[in-house]
Coordinates of C-alpha atoms and ligand atoms in Angstrom, one line a residue:
Chain A
M8 CA -66.6 21.3 -2.5
S9 CA -64.2 23.1 -5.0
E10 CA -64.1 25.4 -2.8
V11 CA -63.2 23.1 0.2
N12 CA -60.5 21.5 -2.6
E13 CA -58.7 24.8 -2.5
Q14 CA -58.9 25.8 1.1
M15 CA -56.8 22.4 1.3
M16 CA -54.3 23.6 -1.6
P17 CA -51.0 24.7 0.4
P18 CA -50.5 28.6 -1.2
K19 CA -48.9 29.1 -4.7
V20 CA -45.7 29.7 -4.8
V21 CA -43.6 32.8 -7.0
L22 CA -41.6 30.8 -9.7
P23 CA -38.4 32.9 -10.4
K24 CA -37.7 32.1 -14.0
L25 CA -35.7 29.9 -15.1
E26 CA -34.9 30.2 -18.8
K27 CA -31.5 31.3 -20.0
N28 CA -30.5 35.0 -20.6
L29 CA -27.0 35.8 -22.0
Y30 CA -27.0 38.5 -21.3
E31 CA -26.9 39.0 -17.4
A32 CA -23.7 40.3 -16.0
R33 CA -23.3 36.9 -15.1
A34 CA -23.4 35.0 -17.6
I35 CA -21.1 37.9 -19.9
K36 CA -18.5 37.6 -16.7
S37 CA -18.3 33.3 -17.8
F38 CA -18.8 33.0 -21.8
L39 CA -15.9 35.7 -21.4
L40 CA -13.5 34.1 -18.7
T41 CA -14.5 30.8 -20.7
A42 CA -13.3 32.8 -23.8
M43 CA -9.7 33.4 -22.7
V44 CA -9.5 29.7 -20.9
W45 CA -9.6 28.6 -23.7
G46 CA -7.4 31.2 -26.0
L47 CA -4.4 30.6 -23.4
V48 CA -4.2 27.1 -23.7
I49 CA -4.3 27.8 -27.8
L50 CA -1.7 29.9 -27.2
A51 CA 0.1 27.8 -25.1
S52 CA 0.6 24.1 -26.6
I53 CA 1.3 26.5 -30.1
P54 CA 4.9 25.9 -29.3
L55 CA 4.1 22.1 -28.4
F56 CA 2.5 21.5 -31.6
S57 CA 5.2 23.7 -33.1
V58 CA 8.0 21.8 -31.9
I59 CA 6.1 18.3 -33.3
Y60 CA 5.1 19.8 -36.4
M61 CA 8.8 20.1 -36.8
L62 CA 10.3 17.0 -36.1
I63 CA 8.4 15.4 -38.2
V64 CA 8.0 17.6 -41.9
E65 CA 11.4 18.5 -41.1
G66 CA 13.4 15.4 -39.5
G67 CA 11.5 12.3 -41.0
A68 CA 12.2 14.0 -44.4
R69 CA 15.9 12.7 -44.0
L70 CA 14.4 9.1 -41.5
D71 CA 15.3 6.5 -43.2
W72 CA 17.0 3.5 -43.2
E73 CA 20.5 4.9 -43.7
A74 CA 19.6 6.8 -41.6
I75 CA 19.3 4.9 -39.2
T76 CA 22.5 2.7 -40.0
A77 CA 25.3 4.9 -41.4
L78 CA 28.1 5.9 -40.5
P79 CA 28.3 10.3 -39.9
P80 CA 29.6 11.9 -42.4
A81 CA 31.7 13.9 -42.4
G82 CA 32.4 18.3 -44.1
F83 CA 30.8 18.1 -47.6
E84 CA 29.9 14.2 -47.9
T85 CA 26.9 13.4 -48.8
G86 CA 24.6 10.7 -47.5
G87 CA 25.1 8.8 -43.9
G88 CA 23.8 8.5 -40.3
F89 CA 23.7 7.7 -37.1
G90 CA 23.9 4.0 -36.6
N91 CA 26.4 4.2 -34.2
A92 CA 24.8 7.3 -32.0
I93 CA 22.1 5.7 -31.6
V94 CA 24.1 2.1 -30.7
G95 CA 26.1 4.8 -28.4
T96 CA 22.6 5.9 -26.4
L97 CA 21.0 2.8 -25.9
V98 CA 24.3 1.3 -24.1
M99 CA 24.9 4.2 -22.1
V100 CA 21.6 4.6 -21.3
G101 CA 21.3 0.4 -20.3
I102 CA 24.7 1.1 -17.6
A103 CA 22.6 3.7 -16.8
S104 CA 20.0 1.8 -16.1
A105 CA 21.6 -0.9 -15.0
I106 CA 22.8 0.2 -12.2
S107 CA 20.7 4.0 -10.8
I108 CA 17.4 1.8 -11.0
P109 CA 18.3 -1.3 -7.9
V110 CA 20.7 1.8 -6.3
G111 CA 17.7 3.7 -6.4
V112 CA 15.5 1.3 -5.7
L113 CA 16.6 -0.2 -2.7
A114 CA 17.4 3.3 -1.7
A115 CA 13.6 4.1 -1.9
V116 CA 13.0 1.0 0.9
Y117 CA 15.4 2.4 3.0
L118 CA 14.0 5.9 2.3
S119 CA 10.7 4.3 2.5
I120 CA 9.6 1.3 4.9
L121 CA 13.4 0.4 7.0
E122 CA 14.6 4.4 7.9
P123 CA 12.3 6.5 6.9
Q124 CA 13.1 9.1 10.6
S125 CA 16.8 8.2 9.8
K126 CA 19.5 11.0 9.3
L127 CA 21.0 9.0 7.4
A128 CA 17.3 8.9 5.5
T129 CA 16.5 12.3 5.6
T130 CA 19.4 13.6 4.7
S131 CA 20.1 11.8 1.5
R132 CA 15.7 12.8 1.3
F133 CA 17.9 16.7 0.7
L134 CA 20.5 16.0 -1.4
A135 CA 18.3 13.5 -3.9
K136 CA 15.9 16.3 -3.7
V137 CA 19.0 19.0 -4.1
L138 CA 20.2 17.3 -7.0
T139 CA 17.2 16.0 -9.2
G140 CA 16.9 20.7 -9.5
F141 CA 21.8 20.4 -10.2
P142 CA 22.7 21.2 -13.1
S143 CA 23.0 18.1 -14.9
I144 CA 27.0 19.6 -16.4
L145 CA 27.6 18.5 -13.1
A146 CA 27.0 15.1 -13.4
G147 CA 29.5 15.2 -16.7
V148 CA 33.1 16.8 -14.5
F149 CA 32.2 15.0 -11.8
V150 CA 32.9 12.0 -13.2
Y151 CA 35.2 13.5 -15.1
A152 CA 37.1 13.7 -12.7
I153 CA 36.9 10.3 -10.5
L154 CA 37.2 7.5 -14.3
V155 CA 38.6 9.6 -17.0
I156 CA 40.9 10.4 -15.2
T157 CA 42.0 8.2 -13.5
T158 CA 41.5 5.6 -16.5
K159 CA 43.1 8.3 -19.7
T160 CA 40.2 7.7 -21.4
Y161 CA 37.0 8.8 -22.0
S162 CA 34.6 5.7 -22.5
A163 CA 31.0 4.5 -22.6
W164 CA 31.3 3.3 -19.1
A165 CA 32.4 7.3 -18.4
G166 CA 29.0 8.1 -20.1
G167 CA 27.0 5.7 -18.9
V168 CA 27.8 6.0 -14.5
A169 CA 27.5 10.4 -15.9
L170 CA 23.8 9.7 -16.3
A171 CA 23.5 7.1 -13.9
V172 CA 25.0 9.5 -11.1
L173 CA 20.9 12.2 -12.7
M174 CA 18.7 9.2 -13.0
L175 CA 19.6 8.2 -10.0
P176 CA 17.2 10.9 -7.5
T177 CA 14.6 11.0 -9.8
V178 CA 14.3 7.4 -9.5
T179 CA 14.4 7.7 -5.9
L180 CA 12.7 9.3 -5.2
A181 CA 9.0 8.2 -7.3
A182 CA 9.8 5.1 -6.3
E183 CA 9.8 5.8 -2.9
E184 CA 7.0 7.8 -2.9
A185 CA 5.0 5.1 -4.7
M186 CA 6.1 2.5 -2.0
R187 CA 4.9 5.4 0.8
Q188 CA 1.0 5.5 -1.7
V189 CA 1.3 1.5 -0.3
P190 CA -1.3 0.8 2.6
Q191 CA 0.2 0.5 5.8
R192 CA -3.1 -2.1 6.1
M193 CA -1.9 -4.1 3.3
R194 CA 1.9 -4.2 5.2
D195 CA -0.1 -5.5 8.2
A196 CA -1.3 -7.7 6.3
A197 CA 1.1 -9.6 4.9
F198 CA 2.8 -8.9 8.9
G199 CA -0.6 -11.5 9.7
M200 CA 0.1 -13.8 7.3
G201 CA 3.6 -14.7 8.7
C202 CA 5.6 -12.3 6.6
T203 CA 9.4 -11.6 7.5
R204 CA 9.5 -7.5 7.3
T205 CA 12.3 -9.0 3.3
Q206 CA 8.5 -10.6 2.6
V207 CA 6.6 -7.4 2.7
I208 CA 8.6 -5.2 0.9
F209 CA 9.2 -7.3 -1.8
K210 CA 6.4 -10.2 -2.2
V211 CA 4.4 -7.0 -1.2
I212 CA 5.6 -3.3 -1.6
L213 CA 7.5 -3.4 -4.3
P214 CA 4.7 -4.6 -6.2
T215 CA 1.8 -3.0 -5.5
G216 CA 3.9 0.5 -6.6
M217 CA 5.8 -1.0 -9.1
P218 CA 3.7 1.5 -11.5
G219 CA 4.6 4.3 -9.6
I220 CA 8.4 3.1 -9.5
L221 CA 7.9 2.8 -13.9
T222 CA 6.6 6.1 -14.1
G223 CA 9.4 7.0 -12.1
V224 CA 11.9 4.6 -14.1
I225 CA 10.2 6.6 -18.1
L226 CA 11.0 9.7 -16.6
A227 CA 14.7 9.3 -15.4
V228 CA 15.2 7.0 -18.9
A229 CA 13.4 10.0 -20.9
G230 CA 15.6 12.5 -19.0
A231 CA 18.8 10.0 -20.2
A232 CA 18.2 9.4 -22.9
G233 CA 18.5 13.3 -24.0
E234 CA 21.2 14.6 -21.9
S235 CA 24.4 15.7 -23.7
A236 CA 26.3 17.6 -21.0
P237 CA 26.9 15.4 -19.5
L238 CA 29.0 12.6 -21.6
L239 CA 30.3 16.1 -23.3
F240 CA 32.7 14.8 -21.0
T241 CA 32.7 11.9 -20.3
A242 CA 31.4 9.6 -23.6
L243 CA 33.0 12.1 -25.9
F244 CA 32.5 11.4 -29.1
S245 CA 33.3 9.1 -31.4
N246 CA 32.5 8.3 -35.2
Y247 CA 32.7 4.6 -35.5
Y248 CA 31.0 2.3 -34.1
M249 CA 31.9 1.6 -30.3
A250 CA 34.3 -2.1 -31.2
E251 CA 34.0 -1.7 -26.3
L252 CA 32.7 0.2 -23.7
A253 CA 36.0 1.9 -22.8
E254 CA 36.5 3.7 -26.2
P255 CA 35.1 7.5 -26.5
T256 CA 31.4 6.2 -27.5
A257 CA 28.8 8.3 -29.6
S258 CA 26.0 9.5 -28.8
L259 CA 22.4 11.0 -29.7
S260 CA 22.3 14.3 -28.3
I261 CA 26.0 14.9 -28.7
L262 CA 25.9 13.8 -32.2
I263 CA 22.5 16.3 -32.7
Y264 CA 24.2 18.7 -30.5
N265 CA 26.9 19.1 -33.2
F266 CA 25.8 18.7 -35.9
S267 CA 22.7 21.6 -36.1
G268 CA 25.5 24.3 -34.9
M269 CA 27.3 22.6 -38.6
P270 CA 26.9 25.4 -42.1
F271 CA 26.4 22.1 -43.9
E272 CA 23.2 21.2 -44.9
N273 CA 23.4 17.8 -45.1
Q274 CA 24.4 17.3 -41.1
I275 CA 21.7 20.5 -40.1
E276 CA 19.4 17.4 -41.9
L277 CA 20.9 15.2 -40.2
A278 CA 20.2 16.5 -36.3
W279 CA 16.8 17.1 -37.1
A280 CA 16.0 13.1 -38.0
A281 CA 18.9 12.6 -35.1
S282 CA 16.3 14.8 -32.9
L283 CA 13.4 12.7 -34.4
A284 CA 14.6 9.1 -33.3
L285 CA 15.4 10.0 -30.3
V286 CA 12.0 11.0 -29.6
V287 CA 10.7 7.9 -31.0
M288 CA 13.0 6.0 -29.6
V289 CA 12.1 7.3 -26.4
L290 CA 8.3 7.0 -27.0
F291 CA 8.7 4.2 -27.4
F292 CA 10.7 3.0 -24.3
N293 CA 7.4 4.6 -22.5
I294 CA 5.0 2.5 -24.3
L295 CA 7.1 -0.6 -22.9
A296 CA 7.1 0.2 -19.8
R297 CA 3.9 1.1 -19.4
I298 CA 2.1 -2.0 -20.1
V299 CA 5.2 -4.5 -19.2
G300 CA 3.9 -2.4 -16.0
R301 CA 0.9 -1.5 -16.7
S302 CA -1.6 -2.2 -12.0
K303 CA -3.2 -5.5 -14.1
F304 CA -5.0 -4.2 -10.5
Chain B
M20 CA -23.4 4.9 21.4
S21 CA -18.9 5.8 22.6
L22 CA -20.4 8.7 24.5
I23 CA -22.8 6.3 26.7
D24 CA -20.2 4.2 27.3
D25 CA -17.6 7.1 29.2
K26 CA -20.7 8.1 31.2
V27 CA -20.9 4.9 32.9
M28 CA -17.1 4.2 32.5
D29 CA -16.7 7.2 34.2
T30 CA -19.3 6.5 37.2
L31 CA -19.0 2.8 37.8
T32 CA -14.9 2.6 37.1
H33 CA -13.1 -0.1 39.7
Q34 CA -10.7 1.4 41.6
G35 CA -7.1 0.2 41.7
D36 CA -6.8 -3.9 41.8
F37 CA -9.3 -5.2 41.3
I38 CA -9.0 -8.0 39.5
A39 CA -11.7 -10.4 37.5
T40 CA -12.3 -13.9 38.9
P41 CA -11.5 -16.5 36.5
Y42 CA -13.5 -17.8 34.6
E43 CA -13.2 -21.9 33.9
P44 CA -12.5 -23.4 31.3
K45 CA -15.2 -26.2 30.4
G46 CA -12.8 -27.2 26.8
P47 CA -9.7 -27.9 26.3
V48 CA -8.4 -24.0 25.9
V49 CA -6.0 -23.1 22.2
I50 CA -3.9 -19.7 24.4
D51 CA -3.9 -18.5 27.4
C52 CA -3.5 -15.4 27.7
D53 CA -2.2 -13.7 30.6
V54 CA -1.9 -10.6 31.0
K55 CA 0.3 -9.1 33.4
N56 CA 0.7 -5.5 32.3
I57 CA 0.8 -4.2 28.5
Y58 CA 2.7 -1.2 28.1
Y59 CA 3.8 1.2 24.8
G60 CA 6.3 3.2 25.7
D61 CA 5.7 4.5 29.3
F62 CA 1.8 4.3 28.9
R63 CA -0.1 1.4 30.8
A64 CA -3.0 -0.2 27.7
V65 CA -3.7 -3.3 30.3
R66 CA -3.4 -4.7 33.2
D67 CA -4.5 -7.8 34.7
S68 CA -5.9 -9.6 32.0
R69 CA -6.3 -13.9 31.9
I70 CA -7.6 -15.0 29.1
P71 CA -8.6 -18.4 28.0
I72 CA -9.3 -19.1 24.0
E73 CA -10.6 -21.8 24.1
K74 CA -11.0 -24.8 20.9
N75 CA -13.4 -24.5 18.1
K76 CA -15.2 -21.4 19.8
V77 CA -16.1 -17.8 19.7
T78 CA -13.8 -16.2 22.6
G79 CA -16.0 -12.8 22.2
F80 CA -13.7 -9.3 23.9
I81 CA -16.4 -6.4 25.0
G82 CA -15.6 -3.3 26.1
P83 CA -16.0 0.6 25.5
S84 CA -13.3 2.0 23.5
G85 CA -10.1 3.1 24.1
C86 CA -9.7 -0.4 26.8
G87 CA -7.3 -3.2 25.1
K88 CA -9.3 -4.9 23.6
S89 CA -7.6 -5.3 20.0
T90 CA -3.8 -4.0 22.0
V91 CA -5.0 -8.0 24.0
L92 CA -5.6 -9.4 20.8
R93 CA -2.8 -9.0 18.5
S94 CA -0.5 -10.0 21.5
M95 CA -1.9 -13.2 21.0
N96 CA -0.9 -13.1 17.3
R97 CA 2.7 -10.6 18.1
M98 CA 1.5 -7.9 15.5
N99 CA 2.2 -5.4 18.0
D100 CA 5.9 -6.4 18.9
L101 CA 5.6 -3.8 15.0
V102 CA 5.1 -1.2 17.5
E103 CA 8.6 -0.1 18.5
S104 CA 7.0 1.2 22.3
F105 CA 5.0 -2.0 22.5
R106 CA 6.0 -4.0 25.6
F107 CA 4.1 -7.3 27.0
D108 CA 4.6 -8.7 30.6
G109 CA 2.8 -11.5 31.1
K110 CA 2.1 -15.4 29.4
V111 CA 0.5 -16.7 26.5
Q112 CA 0.8 -19.9 26.4
Y113 CA -0.1 -21.2 22.7
H114 CA -0.2 -25.2 23.4
D115 CA 2.7 -26.5 25.2
H116 CA 4.6 -22.8 23.8
D117 CA 5.4 -19.4 25.1
I118 CA 5.0 -17.4 22.9
Y119 CA 6.8 -14.8 23.9
D120 CA 9.6 -17.2 24.9
K121 CA 12.6 -15.8 23.5
K122 CA 13.4 -18.8 21.7
V123 CA 9.7 -18.3 19.6
D124 CA 9.6 -16.4 15.8
P125 CA 6.8 -13.8 15.8
V126 CA 6.5 -14.8 12.9
I127 CA 6.9 -18.7 12.2
V128 CA 3.9 -17.9 15.3
R129 CA 1.3 -15.8 13.1
R130 CA 1.4 -18.6 10.6
Y131 CA -0.3 -20.6 13.6
I132 CA -2.5 -17.7 14.3
G133 CA -3.6 -15.4 11.8
M134 CA -5.5 -12.7 11.6
V135 CA -8.5 -10.5 10.0
F136 CA -8.7 -6.6 10.3
Q137 CA -11.0 -4.2 10.1
L138 CA -10.8 -2.6 7.7
P139 CA -10.9 -5.5 5.2
N140 CA -6.6 -5.7 3.3
P141 CA -7.2 -7.2 0.2
F142 CA -3.0 -6.8 -1.6
S143 CA -3.5 -5.9 -4.9
M144 CA -3.7 -8.9 -7.1
S145 CA -6.2 -11.4 -8.4
I146 CA -8.3 -12.7 -6.4
Y147 CA -7.2 -16.2 -6.6
D148 CA -3.2 -14.6 -5.7
N149 CA -4.4 -13.1 -2.6
V150 CA -5.3 -16.6 -1.5
A151 CA -3.0 -18.1 -2.7
F152 CA -0.5 -15.7 -1.0
G153 CA 0.0 -17.6 2.3
L154 CA 0.1 -20.8 0.4
R155 CA 3.6 -19.6 -1.6
L156 CA 4.5 -18.6 1.7
N157 CA 4.9 -21.1 3.1
N158 CA 6.8 -23.9 -0.3
Y159 CA 2.9 -25.2 0.4
K160 CA 3.8 -28.3 -1.9
G161 CA -0.2 -30.2 -2.6
D162 CA -3.3 -28.9 -4.4
E163 CA -2.9 -24.9 -5.1
E164 CA -6.3 -24.7 -6.5
E165 CA -7.9 -26.7 -4.6
M166 CA -6.7 -25.9 -1.5
V167 CA -7.9 -22.5 -2.9
V168 CA -10.8 -23.3 -3.4
K169 CA -11.5 -24.8 -0.4
A170 CA -10.8 -21.9 1.9
L171 CA -13.0 -19.2 -0.9
K172 CA -16.1 -22.2 -0.3
R173 CA -15.5 -21.3 3.1
A174 CA -15.4 -18.4 3.6
A175 CA -19.1 -18.1 1.8
I176 CA -17.2 -16.7 -1.4
W177 CA -17.3 -18.9 -3.3
N178 CA -20.8 -18.0 -5.6
D179 CA -19.3 -14.4 -6.2
V180 CA -15.4 -15.1 -7.5
K181 CA -15.6 -18.3 -8.9
D182 CA -15.9 -16.9 -12.6
K183 CA -13.8 -14.0 -12.7
L184 CA -10.5 -15.1 -9.7
K185 CA -8.1 -13.4 -12.1
N186 CA -10.1 -10.4 -11.2
S187 CA -7.8 -8.1 -8.3
G188 CA -9.4 -8.4 -4.6
L189 CA -9.7 -4.9 -5.1
S190 CA -12.8 -5.1 -8.0
L191 CA -15.3 -6.6 -4.8
S192 CA -17.4 -5.3 -2.8
G193 CA -15.8 -4.9 1.1
G194 CA -18.1 -7.5 2.4
Q195 CA -17.1 -9.2 -0.7
Q196 CA -13.7 -8.5 0.2
Q197 CA -13.6 -9.3 3.9
R198 CA -15.3 -12.4 3.4
L199 CA -12.3 -12.7 -0.2
C200 CA -9.9 -11.6 3.4
I201 CA -11.5 -14.4 6.4
A202 CA -10.9 -17.0 2.9
R203 CA -7.1 -15.4 2.9
A204 CA -6.9 -16.7 6.8
I205 CA -7.7 -20.1 6.7
A206 CA -6.1 -20.8 3.3
T207 CA -3.5 -22.5 5.2
E208 CA -5.4 -23.3 7.4
P209 CA -3.8 -21.4 10.7
D210 CA -4.7 -22.8 14.3
V211 CA -7.1 -19.6 15.0
L212 CA -8.3 -16.7 14.0
L213 CA -8.1 -13.9 15.7
M214 CA -11.2 -11.3 14.6
D215 CA -10.1 -6.4 15.0
E216 CA -13.9 -5.9 14.6
P217 CA -14.4 -7.5 11.2
A218 CA -18.0 -6.2 10.2
S219 CA -17.5 -2.6 11.8
A220 CA -16.7 -1.2 7.9
L221 CA -19.9 -2.7 7.0
D222 CA -23.3 -2.6 5.6
P223 CA -26.1 -4.6 8.5
I224 CA -26.1 -7.2 5.1
A225 CA -23.3 -8.4 4.4
T226 CA -22.4 -8.1 8.6
R227 CA -24.3 -11.0 8.6
Q228 CA -22.2 -13.3 6.4
I229 CA -20.0 -13.1 7.7
E230 CA -21.1 -12.8 11.0
E231 CA -23.3 -17.2 11.0
L232 CA -19.6 -17.3 8.5
M233 CA -18.9 -16.7 12.2
V234 CA -20.2 -20.2 13.7
E235 CA -20.1 -21.7 10.5
L236 CA -15.9 -21.5 10.9
K237 CA -15.8 -22.1 15.0
E238 CA -15.9 -26.0 13.8
D239 CA -12.9 -25.8 12.4
Y240 CA -11.2 -23.5 13.7
T241 CA -10.6 -21.3 17.5
V242 CA -11.8 -17.7 16.9
A243 CA -11.6 -14.6 18.7
L244 CA -14.1 -11.5 17.7
V245 CA -13.5 -8.7 19.6
T246 CA -16.4 -6.5 19.2
H247 CA -17.9 -2.9 18.9
N248 CA -21.7 -4.5 18.2
M249 CA -22.5 -6.5 22.2
Q250 CA -25.9 -8.3 19.7
Q251 CA -22.7 -9.3 17.7
A252 CA -21.6 -10.3 20.6
T253 CA -24.5 -12.1 21.6
R254 CA -25.0 -13.7 18.4
V255 CA -22.0 -15.3 17.8
A256 CA -20.0 -15.8 20.7
D257 CA -19.3 -19.0 23.4
V258 CA -17.7 -16.7 26.1
T259 CA -17.7 -13.5 26.2
A260 CA -14.2 -11.4 28.1
F261 CA -15.4 -7.3 29.4
M262 CA -12.7 -5.2 29.6
G263 CA -13.0 -2.2 31.0
V264 CA -11.0 0.8 32.3
D265 CA -9.4 2.2 35.4
I266 CA -9.0 6.2 35.1
S267 CA -7.5 5.8 39.4
K268 CA -4.6 7.2 39.7
G269 CA -4.6 9.4 36.8
G270 CA -4.2 6.5 34.0
R271 CA -6.4 4.8 31.9
T272 CA -6.4 1.4 31.9
G273 CA -7.9 -1.4 30.2
Y274 CA -8.3 -4.2 32.3
L275 CA -10.6 -7.8 32.3
V276 CA -14.3 -6.4 34.5
E277 CA -15.7 -10.6 33.5
M278 CA -15.7 -13.7 32.1
N279 CA -18.0 -16.3 31.6
E280 CA -20.5 -18.3 29.2
T281 CA -21.9 -15.1 26.6
R282 CA -25.4 -15.4 27.8
K283 CA -24.1 -15.9 31.4
V284 CA -22.6 -12.0 30.9
F285 CA -25.3 -10.7 28.9
E286 CA -27.6 -11.8 31.8
D287 CA -26.9 -13.0 34.9
P288 CA -23.7 -10.4 35.5
E289 CA -21.3 -10.8 38.8
Q290 CA -20.0 -8.0 38.3
E291 CA -22.9 -4.3 38.8
L292 CA -20.5 -2.5 35.9
T293 CA -21.2 -5.1 33.3
K294 CA -24.8 -5.3 34.5
E295 CA -24.6 -2.0 34.4
Y296 CA -22.3 -1.6 30.7
V297 CA -24.7 -4.3 29.0
R298 CA -27.5 -3.0 30.6
G299 CA -26.3 1.1 29.0
E300 CA -26.1 -0.5 25.7
F301 CA -29.1 -2.8 24.6
S302 CA -32.0 0.8 26.9
Ligands
ADP6 N1 0.6 1.6 18.1 C1 0.1 1.5 19.7 N2 0.2 3.1 20.7 C2 0.6 3.7 21.1 N3 -0.3 4.0 21.9 C3 -1.8 2.6 21.8 C4 -1.3 2.0 20.2 N4 -2.2 1.6 19.8 C5 -3.6 1.3 21.0 N5 -3.0 2.7 22.1 C6 -3.7 3.0 23.0 O1 -3.4 2.4 23.8 C7 -4.7 2.0 24.6 C8 -5.9 0.6 24.5 O2 -6.0 1.1 22.8 P1 -7.0 0.1 21.6 O3 -6.7 -1.6 22.7 O4 -6.7 0.2 19.9 O5 -8.5 -0.8 22.2 P2 -9.3 -1.0 21.4 O6 -9.0 -2.0 20.5 O7 -10.8 -1.6 23.4 O8 -10.0 0.2 21.5 C9 -5.7 3.1 24.3 O9 -6.1 3.8 24.8 C10 -4.8 3.2 22.6 O10 -5.1 5.0 22.8
MG7 MG1 -10.2 -1.4 18.6

């Protein structure tokens, strides 16, 4: 009986060793590579974390109510703040957004939906890509030429327009990409329901692409808020709260630029605090936009 | 499957200018689709096919891939107008309008002649908003919620979604998405539903549900159904149009081979080509 059974058994297989061998060349190589990757990651995050650490430590020390409401101090004065610069930055970034977001999104509609292959589209797409990598100071020079010289004054208007010039390519390209990602079959469905082309764009493509569009807008706003070069020749600076849009206007970035180069302890501390304020502001808008524009579906 | 199709077709293609015996509709006709020629640019995709769509029936379109089933279907609500190179020569009589008349607005045509596509394509909105989409588009003044619920029930998906109307339409399974798309299409109570292989991307169970649904829907609607699955045609279609491809003269032009009551087409076809095609599929 048992003989028969043995004959029917499949031939025994010699199993290889399945235990881990830590001293095998393969295992050692893998360990070394892992260690190297970790090392590089830590190395790469040192500057990142030290910037944030310094910002919080140095900037946090002075970021109080006085700092965010008072006017900038002169020379050897103590105290003071940068309230006017916060207002100026908000206003100019607001102007820039009000110009660049609608124009950029509508341009993106043209590029991604209406005439994606036309000469105008390919040319503007190419120019937008070139402009995203352009030195930002050129936006300042350009607006200086067309707005500051003609109106004969530095102004929040000019600063806003300069920032808009800077934001426009980023917004346009991101919005184009976001709308291009909306699947063709959703568009077909909308046409099949009896939508006109305008309705397809506004009822389906824009809402579906909104998270992507907002990501581009946030990037553009964050970039614009931190720019100083385009504001140097357009908004200049002011030591007072703005009374109107057609006068030289303070901004956080220019204040940081000015104060950090001064030989006074007080101003340098305020420059740190203003930097932290700028980062917090950008972060706040970032989170806000993500909450508002979160893809619910 | 399509290999067999092509072989059968290659040996049996009608040469030249064959024209199918006209189908005599037994009931009222909603869309009388009379194709002379359909072109994409210089390419003649379909020729000489007269396909009347009868009221409250399912009219099936079968034939090898590339014979122009979708092209003809999409000509009936002017969806093909979205293809730049598309050119239609012939007449599509919808009640007493020729929908290719210059005065006709294709956007309005599509509100009466709805469409369900091969791949489920819900919008990235909530289930409720998907179904309400057409009602809002048409500025529907009545009780929106009632219409949405009615459509979802009609599309046999109400029980699946009644507790999650606020969830995304894209969160559903493929079969549920397709029934949602059907609900979306019927919410505005269109006259005709064009369905282009609506079950081809679905598993067998979901396919059966969609098939049962189509049979039910014909009580209220008129359905034109493209399918590559002949069993589906026998199960669902009252009337079947079989299209072939004419490869004489170097082209690949689709045309109507035979149209008749489904039973007749499958059991006692008039054309040798139909017989071969039907047999090829079933053997
Ligand atoms: N948008 C289009 N542009 C050019 N040719 C097309 C287009 N759509 C379909 N065709 C061609 O028309 C013919 C019929 O296609 P189609 O109607 O999709 O066939 P079926 O649905 O029967 O498979 C095919 O030869 C196909 O290549
Ligand atoms: Mg098809």
